[in-house]
Amino acid sequence: MESLEELYTIQDSFSNDFLWGVAFSAKQTEGSFDRGITVADLQDYNPKDATKVKGDLSETEILNRLENPSNYYFPKEKGIDFYHRYKEDLELIAKLGVKCLRFSISWARIFPNDDEIPSQIGLDFYDSILQILNDKGITPIITLYHDDMPVRLALEYNGFLSKDINESFIRYAQLILTRYKDKVNHWIIFNQINLTRVGLSSLGIVKDKVTDLEAAKWQAVHNKMVTAAKIVSLGREISKDFRFGSMLADFIVNPETCEPKDIVFATEKNQMTMFLYADVQFFGEYPGYALRYFKENNICIQSDKNELKVLKENTMDFLAISYYNSNVVSAKENSMKIGDSKINPYLEANPWGWTINPRGLYDSFIRYWDRYHKPLMIAENGFGAIETKENDMIDDQYRIQYLNDHLYAIKKAIRQGVNVFAYCLWSPFDIVSSGTSEMKKRYGLIFVDQDDFGKGSGNRFPKKSYYWYQNVIQTNGDSLESFEDDFK
Ligand code: BG6
């Protein structure tokens, strides 16, 4: 007889082929040069109202922004000019020693004007990026849609609500999958499929062009899930090496108190805001709790037997999670809407009220693994802070602490048997905030000399965290430190 320890492999830390990486999106970095305008481009920066998530615009508001651009400042139109500086930026990323890079391809760069003729200049841009990554031995993880609906498709068709636009997206995906089949294996079709708070960017729905926004959102989410399954089906024909990921924004909530009502409310809210999406994408069918919710809330999603078959036959391979913070809920005070929650009083927060909870990440990963038993990756994790560059290097010890603790939480999850294959830090450089369009919400390991209005040299300066992460990668995570004695 042998001991279980001898019979099984017990993972003590990150595997030798662990993918250490960084992540960013097209809409926050590239700028709108040489491509079509997206709904993200129209999210203006307004210092008097910078705390709210922008984006659920009416038709009039969209047209007003398109027709009178000088009345606004649109930071995502410039991004951080990655479009022109990508060679220098990729060099800095490579020097970190990363093994992977998660980035998104912009649909509006590939099909700027219509849905038939792809832009050669757009394809050349991504050809060049992928060639550089290939030469440097960095594994690409590509997101096909990172909340940047071409504005013409939102205005004319209400985006993913339209079956035609879902077909257009499939054609775009097929083109990209085929073109890069020898360079890319990991695909995340949709960024954060559960984060439908801003229906315009995630779904392409113009709010006043539908009678019931809530019902329209659910229909568009359903369409996206069928579209994703069709892309998986096509992808399996294109390459047997392809791996497809379902991606969720971690919005797992805990009950504010141990009152049974709060506990059950948190459970049901996690089902409808988190697990539903991954349940469909991994188990291939709608769970009973969702069908009950739709029935009781008069949400009538249109589908057919063929779509259900497509969902059943084309499930995902891995689960990608973006994790930043965690909150609590009260049955009395909160609704089922994603993001409607309360601050956990035990946690500290950044200036935007995003709490810091590495234990929450550990807890979430245990739940995902228990439920799906699919390989997990962190698609995004990072710390937004206000920073200014004087003469010296930015000493961002708070970011180092945040990253250390979250990475340590992942290491602990691995030690507990969770299969985690990649970690993509958000983000290698300071970029335009998705939610507020500010530049001052800086996540970067590299400072970008650019302010909220796009002023500055645009030059890049590594912060202390850049060298810290470089060392973490070099030591394959051995340099990470436990942050509390009871968390080993
Ligand atoms: C994620 C998005 O939800 O959150 C990213 O996928 C985004 O695009 C990140 O940047 C952080 O949000 P914010 O609003 O601070 O940029």
mmCIF file of N, CA and C in Angstrom, residues 136-261:
data_model
loop_
_atom_site.group_PDB
_atom_site.id
_atom_site.type_symbol
_atom_site.label_atom_id
_atom_site.label_comp_id
_atom_site.label_asym_id
_atom_site.label_seq_id
_atom_site.Cartn_x
_atom_site.Cartn_y
_atom_site.Cartn_z
ATOM 1 N N LYS A 136 8.804 36.969 -29.235
ATOM 2 C CA LYS A 136 9.295 37.087 -27.857
ATOM 3 C C LYS A 136 8.843 35.922 -26.974
ATOM 4 N N GLY A 137 8.122 35.005 -27.546
ATOM 5 C CA GLY A 137 7.683 33.830 -26.781
ATOM 6 C C GLY A 137 6.608 34.154 -25.754
ATOM 7 N N ILE A 138 5.789 35.176 -26.025
ATOM 8 C CA ILE A 138 4.697 35.539 -25.096
ATOM 9 C C ILE A 138 3.379 34.981 -25.635
ATOM 10 N N THR A 139 2.684 34.226 -24.799
ATOM 11 C CA THR A 139 1.419 33.607 -25.221
ATOM 12 C C THR A 139 0.303 34.645 -25.261
ATOM 13 N N PRO A 140 -0.349 34.846 -26.408
ATOM 14 C CA PRO A 140 -1.470 35.794 -26.434
ATOM 15 C C PRO A 140 -2.763 35.156 -25.927
ATOM 16 N N ILE A 141 -3.528 35.920 -25.185
ATOM 17 C CA ILE A 141 -4.890 35.511 -24.798
ATOM 18 C C ILE A 141 -5.790 36.621 -25.333
ATOM 19 N N ILE A 142 -6.601 36.297 -26.315
ATOM 20 C CA ILE A 142 -7.318 37.375 -27.022
ATOM 21 C C ILE A 142 -8.792 37.441 -26.625
ATOM 22 N N THR A 143 -9.226 38.659 -26.331
ATOM 23 C CA THR A 143 -10.644 38.933 -26.113
ATOM 24 C C THR A 143 -11.192 39.488 -27.422
ATOM 25 N N LEU A 144 -12.288 38.915 -27.894
ATOM 26 C CA LEU A 144 -12.834 39.373 -29.181
ATOM 27 C C LEU A 144 -13.748 40.583 -29.023
ATOM 28 N N TYR A 145 -14.303 40.768 -27.830
ATOM 29 C CA TYR A 145 -15.190 41.924 -27.619
ATOM 30 C C TYR A 145 -15.008 42.429 -26.194
ATOM 31 N N HIS A 146 -14.395 43.616 -26.074
ATOM 32 C CA HIS A 146 -14.201 44.201 -24.747
ATOM 33 C C HIS A 146 -15.040 45.485 -24.673
ATOM 34 N N ASP A 147 -16.336 45.316 -24.750
ATOM 35 C CA ASP A 147 -17.292 46.407 -24.505
ATOM 36 C C ASP A 147 -17.063 47.627 -25.396
ATOM 37 N N ASP A 148 -16.881 47.375 -26.680
ATOM 38 C CA ASP A 148 -16.654 48.489 -27.611
ATOM 39 C C ASP A 148 -17.485 48.309 -28.877
ATOM 40 N N MET A 149 -18.788 48.264 -28.699
ATOM 41 C CA MET A 149 -19.710 48.128 -29.828
ATOM 42 C C MET A 149 -19.507 49.264 -30.836
ATOM 43 N N PRO A 150 -19.330 48.942 -32.123
ATOM 44 C CA PRO A 150 -19.302 50.021 -33.127
ATOM 45 C C PRO A 150 -20.604 50.827 -33.030
ATOM 46 N N VAL A 151 -20.483 52.125 -32.962
ATOM 47 C CA VAL A 151 -21.661 52.940 -32.651
ATOM 48 C C VAL A 151 -22.736 52.811 -33.726
ATOM 49 N N ARG A 152 -22.311 52.613 -34.976
ATOM 50 C CA ARG A 152 -23.301 52.491 -36.059
ATOM 51 C C ARG A 152 -24.188 51.256 -35.830
ATOM 52 N N LEU A 153 -23.619 50.201 -35.252
ATOM 53 C CA LEU A 153 -24.400 48.975 -35.033
ATOM 54 C C LEU A 153 -25.342 49.127 -33.835
ATOM 55 N N ALA A 154 -24.924 49.952 -32.881
ATOM 56 C CA ALA A 154 -25.812 50.216 -31.736
ATOM 57 C C ALA A 154 -26.988 51.077 -32.204
ATOM 58 N N LEU A 155 -26.685 52.131 -32.938
ATOM 59 C CA LEU A 155 -27.739 53.064 -33.343
ATOM 60 C C LEU A 155 -28.733 52.426 -34.313
ATOM 61 N N GLU A 156 -28.186 51.678 -35.262
ATOM 62 C CA GLU A 156 -29.061 51.157 -36.296
ATOM 63 C C GLU A 156 -29.796 49.891 -35.881
ATOM 64 N N TYR A 157 -29.115 49.043 -35.071
ATOM 65 C CA TYR A 157 -29.696 47.706 -34.808
ATOM 66 C C TYR A 157 -29.875 47.379 -33.332
ATOM 67 N N ASN A 158 -29.480 48.246 -32.427
ATOM 68 C CA ASN A 158 -29.472 47.889 -31.007
ATOM 69 C C ASN A 158 -28.537 46.712 -30.726
ATOM 70 N N GLY A 159 -27.417 46.704 -31.392
ATOM 71 C CA GLY A 159 -26.338 45.767 -31.104
ATOM 72 C C GLY A 159 -26.746 44.306 -31.019
ATOM 73 N N PHE A 160 -26.362 43.666 -29.917
ATOM 74 C CA PHE A 160 -26.563 42.217 -29.791
ATOM 75 C C PHE A 160 -28.036 41.823 -29.625
ATOM 76 N N LEU A 161 -28.901 42.808 -29.555
ATOM 77 C CA LEU A 161 -30.328 42.486 -29.545
ATOM 78 C C LEU A 161 -30.754 41.975 -30.925
ATOM 79 N N SER A 162 -30.005 42.398 -31.936
ATOM 80 C CA SER A 162 -30.355 42.014 -33.306
ATOM 81 C C SER A 162 -29.655 40.709 -33.700
ATOM 82 N N LYS A 163 -30.412 39.779 -34.250
ATOM 83 C CA LYS A 163 -29.826 38.501 -34.693
ATOM 84 C C LYS A 163 -28.813 38.770 -35.809
ATOM 85 N N ASP A 164 -29.096 39.770 -36.675
ATOM 86 C CA ASP A 164 -28.158 40.089 -37.771
ATOM 87 C C ASP A 164 -26.796 40.506 -37.239
ATOM 88 N N ILE A 165 -26.815 41.296 -36.170
ATOM 89 C CA ILE A 165 -25.531 41.780 -35.632
ATOM 90 C C ILE A 165 -24.777 40.629 -34.966
ATOM 91 N N ASN A 166 -25.515 39.711 -34.376
ATOM 92 C CA ASN A 166 -24.849 38.531 -33.838
ATOM 93 C C ASN A 166 -24.176 37.749 -34.969
ATOM 94 N N GLU A 167 -24.843 37.677 -36.120
ATOM 95 C CA GLU A 167 -24.236 36.987 -37.274
ATOM 96 C C GLU A 167 -23.004 37.761 -37.757
ATOM 97 N N SER A 168 -23.070 39.092 -37.759
ATOM 98 C CA SER A 168 -21.902 39.902 -38.167
ATOM 99 C C SER A 168 -20.731 39.641 -37.227
ATOM 100 N N PHE A 169 -21.047 39.548 -35.940
ATOM 101 C CA PHE A 169 -19.985 39.309 -34.962
ATOM 102 C C PHE A 169 -19.359 37.925 -35.196
ATOM 103 N N ILE A 170 -20.187 36.967 -35.543
ATOM 104 C CA ILE A 170 -19.663 35.613 -35.804
ATOM 105 C C ILE A 170 -18.727 35.649 -37.015
ATOM 106 N N ARG A 171 -19.099 36.428 -38.042
ATOM 107 C CA ARG A 171 -18.220 36.521 -39.228
ATOM 108 C C ARG A 171 -16.880 37.159 -38.858
ATOM 109 N N TYR A 172 -16.961 38.215 -38.025
ATOM 110 C CA TYR A 172 -15.731 38.877 -37.558
ATOM 111 C C TYR A 172 -14.875 37.875 -36.767
ATOM 112 N N ALA A 173 -15.525 37.119 -35.882
ATOM 113 C CA ALA A 173 -14.791 36.148 -35.066
ATOM 114 C C ALA A 173 -14.159 35.070 -35.943
ATOM 115 N N GLN A 174 -14.907 34.634 -36.924
ATOM 116 C CA GLN A 174 -14.390 33.562 -37.801
ATOM 117 C C GLN A 174 -13.139 34.040 -38.551
ATOM 118 N N LEU A 175 -13.201 35.285 -38.992
ATOM 119 C CA LEU A 175 -12.050 35.861 -39.701
ATOM 120 C C LEU A 175 -10.815 35.874 -38.792
ATOM 121 N N ILE A 176 -11.006 36.338 -37.557
ATOM 122 C CA ILE A 176 -9.873 36.467 -36.620
ATOM 123 C C ILE A 176 -9.355 35.083 -36.212
ATOM 124 N N LEU A 177 -10.274 34.189 -35.899
ATOM 125 C CA LEU A 177 -9.860 32.839 -35.482
ATOM 126 C C LEU A 177 -9.062 32.146 -36.590
ATOM 127 N N THR A 178 -9.523 32.311 -37.816
ATOM 128 C CA THR A 178 -8.848 31.651 -38.940
ATOM 129 C C THR A 178 -7.485 32.289 -39.193
ATOM 130 N N ARG A 179 -7.457 33.617 -39.181
ATOM 131 C CA ARG A 179 -6.206 34.319 -39.495
ATOM 132 C C ARG A 179 -5.106 34.010 -38.468
ATOM 133 N N TYR A 180 -5.510 33.878 -37.200
ATOM 134 C CA TYR A 180 -4.489 33.736 -36.155
ATOM 135 C C TYR A 180 -4.427 32.323 -35.559
ATOM 136 N N LYS A 181 -4.916 31.359 -36.316
ATOM 137 C CA LYS A 181 -4.997 29.995 -35.750
ATOM 138 C C LYS A 181 -3.626 29.415 -35.387
ATOM 139 N N ASP A 182 -2.590 29.879 -36.055
ATOM 140 C CA ASP A 182 -1.257 29.339 -35.730
ATOM 141 C C ASP A 182 -0.543 30.140 -34.648
ATOM 142 N N LYS A 183 -1.136 31.276 -34.269
ATOM 143 C CA LYS A 183 -0.448 32.116 -33.274
ATOM 144 C C LYS A 183 -1.180 32.197 -31.936
ATOM 145 N N VAL A 184 -2.475 31.876 -31.949
ATOM 146 C CA VAL A 184 -3.285 32.052 -30.728
ATOM 147 C C VAL A 184 -4.055 30.776 -30.419
ATOM 148 N N ASN A 185 -4.037 30.376 -29.147
ATOM 149 C CA ASN A 185 -4.858 29.233 -28.724
ATOM 150 C C ASN A 185 -5.958 29.627 -27.737
ATOM 151 N N HIS A 186 -5.694 30.676 -26.922
ATOM 152 C CA HIS A 186 -6.647 31.030 -25.865
ATOM 153 C C HIS A 186 -7.531 32.196 -26.300
ATOM 154 N N TRP A 187 -8.832 31.974 -26.239
ATOM 155 C CA TRP A 187 -9.789 33.002 -26.669
ATOM 156 C C TRP A 187 -10.826 33.258 -25.582
ATOM 157 N N ILE A 188 -11.033 34.536 -25.297
ATOM 158 C CA ILE A 188 -12.168 34.944 -24.450
ATOM 159 C C ILE A 188 -13.096 35.694 -25.394
ATOM 160 N N ILE A 189 -14.251 35.129 -25.656
ATOM 161 C CA ILE A 189 -15.099 35.724 -26.704
ATOM 162 C C ILE A 189 -15.661 37.059 -26.224
ATOM 163 N N PHE A 190 -16.246 37.068 -25.035
ATOM 164 C CA PHE A 190 -16.830 38.309 -24.508
ATOM 165 C C PHE A 190 -16.208 38.668 -23.164
ATOM 166 N N ASN A 191 -15.783 39.909 -23.022
ATOM 167 C CA ASN A 191 -15.342 40.394 -21.719
ATOM 168 C C ASN A 191 -16.534 40.374 -20.763
ATOM 169 N N GLN A 192 -16.329 39.841 -19.582
ATOM 170 C CA GLN A 192 -17.298 39.945 -18.481
ATOM 171 C C GLN A 192 -18.759 39.839 -18.931
ATOM 172 N N ILE A 193 -19.143 38.655 -19.370
ATOM 173 C CA ILE A 193 -20.483 38.518 -19.959
ATOM 174 C C ILE A 193 -21.597 38.830 -18.949
ATOM 175 N N ASN A 194 -21.275 38.749 -17.655
ATOM 176 C CA ASN A 194 -22.310 39.020 -16.644
ATOM 177 C C ASN A 194 -22.450 40.501 -16.295
ATOM 178 N N LEU A 195 -21.509 41.336 -16.755
ATOM 179 C CA LEU A 195 -21.552 42.744 -16.325
ATOM 180 C C LEU A 195 -22.370 43.577 -17.314
ATOM 181 N N THR A 196 -23.683 43.507 -17.140
ATOM 182 C CA THR A 196 -24.587 44.150 -18.097
ATOM 183 C C THR A 196 -25.134 45.476 -17.561
ATOM 184 N N ARG A 197 -24.437 46.003 -16.535
ATOM 185 C CA ARG A 197 -24.922 47.238 -15.916
ATOM 186 C C ARG A 197 -25.053 48.346 -16.965
ATOM 187 N N VAL A 198 -24.006 48.515 -17.775
ATOM 188 C CA VAL A 198 -24.089 49.500 -18.855
ATOM 189 C C VAL A 198 -24.463 48.742 -20.132
ATOM 190 N N GLY A 199 -25.754 48.768 -20.437
ATOM 191 C CA GLY A 199 -26.249 47.956 -21.553
ATOM 192 C C GLY A 199 -25.696 48.386 -22.894
ATOM 193 N N LEU A 200 -25.315 49.649 -22.999
ATOM 194 C CA LEU A 200 -24.854 50.137 -24.302
ATOM 195 C C LEU A 200 -23.505 49.524 -24.675
ATOM 196 N N SER A 201 -22.553 49.556 -23.751
ATOM 197 C CA SER A 201 -21.244 49.028 -24.130
ATOM 198 C C SER A 201 -21.200 47.506 -24.100
ATOM 199 N N SER A 202 -21.864 46.882 -23.112
ATOM 200 C CA SER A 202 -21.776 45.421 -23.067
ATOM 201 C C SER A 202 -22.670 44.779 -24.123
ATOM 202 N N LEU A 203 -23.817 45.427 -24.417
ATOM 203 C CA LEU A 203 -24.793 44.777 -25.293
ATOM 204 C C LEU A 203 -25.121 45.567 -26.558
ATOM 205 N N GLY A 204 -24.792 46.855 -26.553
ATOM 206 C CA GLY A 204 -25.093 47.690 -27.719
ATOM 207 C C GLY A 204 -26.524 48.199 -27.756
ATOM 208 N N ILE A 205 -27.209 48.162 -26.597
ATOM 209 C CA ILE A 205 -28.608 48.596 -26.580
ATOM 210 C C ILE A 205 -28.707 50.092 -26.274
ATOM 211 N N VAL A 206 -29.389 50.811 -27.142
ATOM 212 C CA VAL A 206 -29.662 52.237 -26.909
ATOM 213 C C VAL A 206 -30.934 52.294 -26.070
ATOM 214 N N LYS A 207 -30.825 52.854 -24.871
ATOM 215 C CA LYS A 207 -31.862 52.599 -23.855
ATOM 216 C C LYS A 207 -33.277 53.043 -24.248
ATOM 217 N N ASP A 208 -33.388 54.151 -24.990
ATOM 218 C CA ASP A 208 -34.740 54.605 -25.311
ATOM 219 C C ASP A 208 -35.267 54.008 -26.613
ATOM 220 N N LYS A 209 -34.511 53.068 -27.189
ATOM 221 C CA LYS A 209 -35.008 52.427 -28.411
ATOM 222 C C LYS A 209 -35.656 51.078 -28.115
ATOM 223 N N VAL A 210 -35.800 50.778 -26.822
ATOM 224 C CA VAL A 210 -36.527 49.558 -26.447
ATOM 225 C C VAL A 210 -37.592 49.932 -25.414
ATOM 226 N N THR A 211 -38.660 49.153 -25.361
ATOM 227 C CA THR A 211 -39.728 49.509 -24.421
ATOM 228 C C THR A 211 -39.405 49.038 -23.001
ATOM 229 N N ASP A 212 -38.764 47.880 -22.903
ATOM 230 C CA ASP A 212 -38.452 47.342 -21.573
ATOM 231 C C ASP A 212 -36.954 47.018 -21.553
ATOM 232 N N LEU A 213 -36.169 47.936 -20.987
ATOM 233 C CA LEU A 213 -34.702 47.794 -21.034
ATOM 234 C C LEU A 213 -34.241 46.506 -20.362
ATOM 235 N N GLU A 214 -34.849 46.182 -19.224
ATOM 236 C CA GLU A 214 -34.451 44.993 -18.476
ATOM 237 C C GLU A 214 -34.659 43.715 -19.320
ATOM 238 N N ALA A 215 -35.832 43.619 -19.916
ATOM 239 C CA ALA A 215 -36.135 42.429 -20.745
ATOM 240 C C ALA A 215 -35.215 42.398 -21.968
ATOM 241 N N ALA A 216 -34.975 43.577 -22.549
ATOM 242 C CA ALA A 216 -34.109 43.640 -23.742
ATOM 243 C C ALA A 216 -32.691 43.184 -23.401
ATOM 244 N N LYS A 217 -32.228 43.568 -22.204
ATOM 245 C CA LYS A 217 -30.879 43.152 -21.796
ATOM 246 C C LYS A 217 -30.781 41.632 -21.706
ATOM 247 N N TRP A 218 -31.793 41.008 -21.104
ATOM 248 C CA TRP A 218 -31.746 39.545 -20.973
ATOM 249 C C TRP A 218 -31.770 38.870 -22.343
ATOM 250 N N GLN A 219 -32.579 39.428 -23.271
ATOM 251 C CA GLN A 219 -32.619 38.841 -24.613
ATOM 252 C C GLN A 219 -31.244 38.966 -25.285
ATOM 253 N N ALA A 220 -30.618 40.144 -25.132
ATOM 254 C CA ALA A 220 -29.310 40.352 -25.776
ATOM 255 C C ALA A 220 -28.244 39.462 -25.136
ATOM 256 N N VAL A 221 -28.336 39.266 -23.819
ATOM 257 C CA VAL A 221 -27.391 38.362 -23.147
ATOM 258 C C VAL A 221 -27.564 36.941 -23.694
ATOM 259 N N HIS A 222 -28.814 36.539 -23.838
ATOM 260 C CA HIS A 222 -29.082 35.204 -24.403
ATOM 261 C C HIS A 222 -28.470 35.100 -25.807
ATOM 262 N N ASN A 223 -28.699 36.138 -26.612
ATOM 263 C CA ASN A 223 -28.150 36.117 -27.979
ATOM 264 C C ASN A 223 -26.631 35.985 -27.938
ATOM 265 N N LYS A 224 -26.008 36.723 -26.993
ATOM 266 C CA LYS A 224 -24.545 36.649 -26.896
ATOM 267 C C LYS A 224 -24.089 35.234 -26.522
ATOM 268 N N MET A 225 -24.832 34.600 -25.638
ATOM 269 C CA MET A 225 -24.404 33.260 -25.214
ATOM 270 C C MET A 225 -24.552 32.255 -26.361
ATOM 271 N N VAL A 226 -25.607 32.413 -27.167
ATOM 272 C CA VAL A 226 -25.761 31.524 -28.332
ATOM 273 C C VAL A 226 -24.646 31.824 -29.347
ATOM 274 N N THR A 227 -24.371 33.118 -29.535
ATOM 275 C CA THR A 227 -23.302 33.525 -30.451
ATOM 276 C C THR A 227 -21.960 32.941 -30.011
ATOM 277 N N ALA A 228 -21.682 33.028 -28.716
ATOM 278 C CA ALA A 228 -20.422 32.486 -28.195
ATOM 279 C C ALA A 228 -20.346 30.980 -28.479
ATOM 280 N N ALA A 229 -21.462 30.275 -28.278
ATOM 281 C CA ALA A 229 -21.467 28.822 -28.522
ATOM 282 C C ALA A 229 -21.244 28.529 -30.008
ATOM 283 N N LYS A 230 -21.820 29.355 -30.886
ATOM 284 C CA LYS A 230 -21.607 29.140 -32.332
ATOM 285 C C LYS A 230 -20.136 29.372 -32.689
ATOM 286 N N ILE A 231 -19.519 30.356 -32.028
ATOM 287 C CA ILE A 231 -18.098 30.637 -32.301
ATOM 288 C C ILE A 231 -17.228 29.482 -31.795
ATOM 289 N N VAL A 232 -17.596 28.920 -30.654
ATOM 290 C CA VAL A 232 -16.860 27.753 -30.149
ATOM 291 C C VAL A 232 -16.961 26.613 -31.175
ATOM 292 N N SER A 233 -18.163 26.415 -31.708
ATOM 293 C CA SER A 233 -18.371 25.348 -32.686
ATOM 294 C C SER A 233 -17.484 25.577 -33.918
ATOM 295 N N LEU A 234 -17.474 26.805 -34.428
ATOM 296 C CA LEU A 234 -16.618 27.125 -35.582
ATOM 297 C C LEU A 234 -15.141 26.937 -35.223
ATOM 298 N N GLY A 235 -14.798 27.408 -34.031
ATOM 299 C CA GLY A 235 -13.404 27.345 -33.586
ATOM 300 C C GLY A 235 -12.887 25.919 -33.510
ATOM 301 N N ARG A 236 -13.749 25.008 -33.070
ATOM 302 C CA ARG A 236 -13.320 23.606 -32.941
ATOM 303 C C ARG A 236 -12.995 23.007 -34.318
ATOM 304 N N GLU A 237 -13.640 23.562 -35.364
ATOM 305 C CA GLU A 237 -13.333 23.122 -36.735
ATOM 306 C C GLU A 237 -12.011 23.721 -37.205
ATOM 307 N N ILE A 238 -11.722 24.937 -36.734
ATOM 308 C CA ILE A 238 -10.532 25.652 -37.234
ATOM 309 C C ILE A 238 -9.252 25.078 -36.617
ATOM 310 N N SER A 239 -9.272 24.845 -35.301
ATOM 311 C CA SER A 239 -8.061 24.289 -34.671
ATOM 312 C C SER A 239 -8.414 23.455 -33.451
ATOM 313 N N LYS A 240 -7.788 22.317 -33.365
ATOM 314 C CA LYS A 240 -8.046 21.463 -32.184
ATOM 315 C C LYS A 240 -7.311 22.000 -30.954
ATOM 316 N N ASP A 241 -6.412 22.964 -31.162
ATOM 317 C CA ASP A 241 -5.676 23.525 -30.018
ATOM 318 C C ASP A 241 -6.402 24.695 -29.355
ATOM 319 N N PHE A 242 -7.461 25.169 -29.966
ATOM 320 C CA PHE A 242 -8.161 26.322 -29.383
ATOM 321 C C PHE A 242 -8.771 25.978 -28.019
ATOM 322 N N ARG A 243 -8.669 26.944 -27.095
ATOM 323 C CA ARG A 243 -9.350 26.841 -25.798
ATOM 324 C C ARG A 243 -10.178 28.100 -25.622
ATOM 325 N N PHE A 244 -11.442 27.919 -25.275
ATOM 326 C CA PHE A 244 -12.346 29.065 -25.148
ATOM 327 C C PHE A 244 -12.730 29.302 -23.692
ATOM 328 N N GLY A 245 -12.738 30.576 -23.317
ATOM 329 C CA GLY A 245 -13.042 30.911 -21.934
ATOM 330 C C GLY A 245 -14.356 31.649 -21.769
ATOM 331 N N SER A 246 -15.043 31.304 -20.693
ATOM 332 C CA SER A 246 -16.181 32.114 -20.247
ATOM 333 C C SER A 246 -15.592 33.128 -19.286
ATOM 334 N N MET A 247 -15.956 34.390 -19.423
ATOM 335 C CA MET A 247 -15.378 35.375 -18.504
ATOM 336 C C MET A 247 -16.448 36.091 -17.684
ATOM 337 N N LEU A 248 -16.214 36.126 -16.381
ATOM 338 C CA LEU A 248 -17.118 36.815 -15.461
ATOM 339 C C LEU A 248 -16.364 37.895 -14.697
ATOM 340 N N ALA A 249 -17.059 39.010 -14.448
ATOM 341 C CA ALA A 249 -16.557 39.979 -13.479
ATOM 342 C C ALA A 249 -16.982 39.451 -12.119
ATOM 343 N N ASP A 250 -16.025 39.304 -11.198
ATOM 344 C CA ASP A 250 -16.391 38.753 -9.898
ATOM 345 C C ASP A 250 -17.219 39.765 -9.120
ATOM 346 N N PHE A 251 -18.503 39.466 -9.013
ATOM 347 C CA PHE A 251 -19.410 40.286 -8.196
ATOM 348 C C PHE A 251 -20.045 39.402 -7.126
ATOM 349 N N ILE A 252 -19.305 38.376 -6.697
ATOM 350 C CA ILE A 252 -19.851 37.521 -5.628
ATOM 351 C C ILE A 252 -20.040 38.372 -4.377
ATOM 352 N N VAL A 253 -21.240 38.309 -3.806
ATOM 353 C CA VAL A 253 -21.521 39.086 -2.598
ATOM 354 C C VAL A 253 -21.697 38.144 -1.410
ATOM 355 N N ASN A 254 -21.444 38.688 -0.245
ATOM 356 C CA ASN A 254 -21.705 37.957 0.990
ATOM 357 C C ASN A 254 -22.830 38.653 1.748
ATOM 358 N N PRO A 255 -23.531 37.884 2.595
ATOM 359 C CA PRO A 255 -24.615 38.522 3.360
ATOM 360 C C PRO A 255 -24.055 39.543 4.356
ATOM 361 N N GLU A 256 -24.769 40.651 4.523
ATOM 362 C CA GLU A 256 -24.290 41.668 5.462
ATOM 363 C C GLU A 256 -24.354 41.171 6.905
ATOM 364 N N THR A 257 -25.377 40.348 7.190
ATOM 365 C CA THR A 257 -25.508 39.791 8.541
ATOM 366 C C THR A 257 -25.762 38.296 8.421
ATOM 367 N N CYS A 258 -25.810 37.618 9.582
ATOM 368 C CA CYS A 258 -26.124 36.175 9.525
ATOM 369 C C CYS A 258 -27.624 35.936 9.626
ATOM 370 N N GLU A 259 -28.413 36.996 9.453
ATOM 371 C CA GLU A 259 -29.870 36.806 9.388
ATOM 372 C C GLU A 259 -30.201 35.915 8.192
ATOM 373 N N PRO A 260 -30.945 34.827 8.367
ATOM 374 C CA PRO A 260 -31.190 33.907 7.248
ATOM 375 C C PRO A 260 -31.681 34.598 5.970
ATOM 376 N N LYS A 261 -32.468 35.675 6.121
ATOM 377 C CA LYS A 261 -32.954 36.359 4.909
ATOM 378 C C LYS A 261 -31.797 36.940 4.101
#
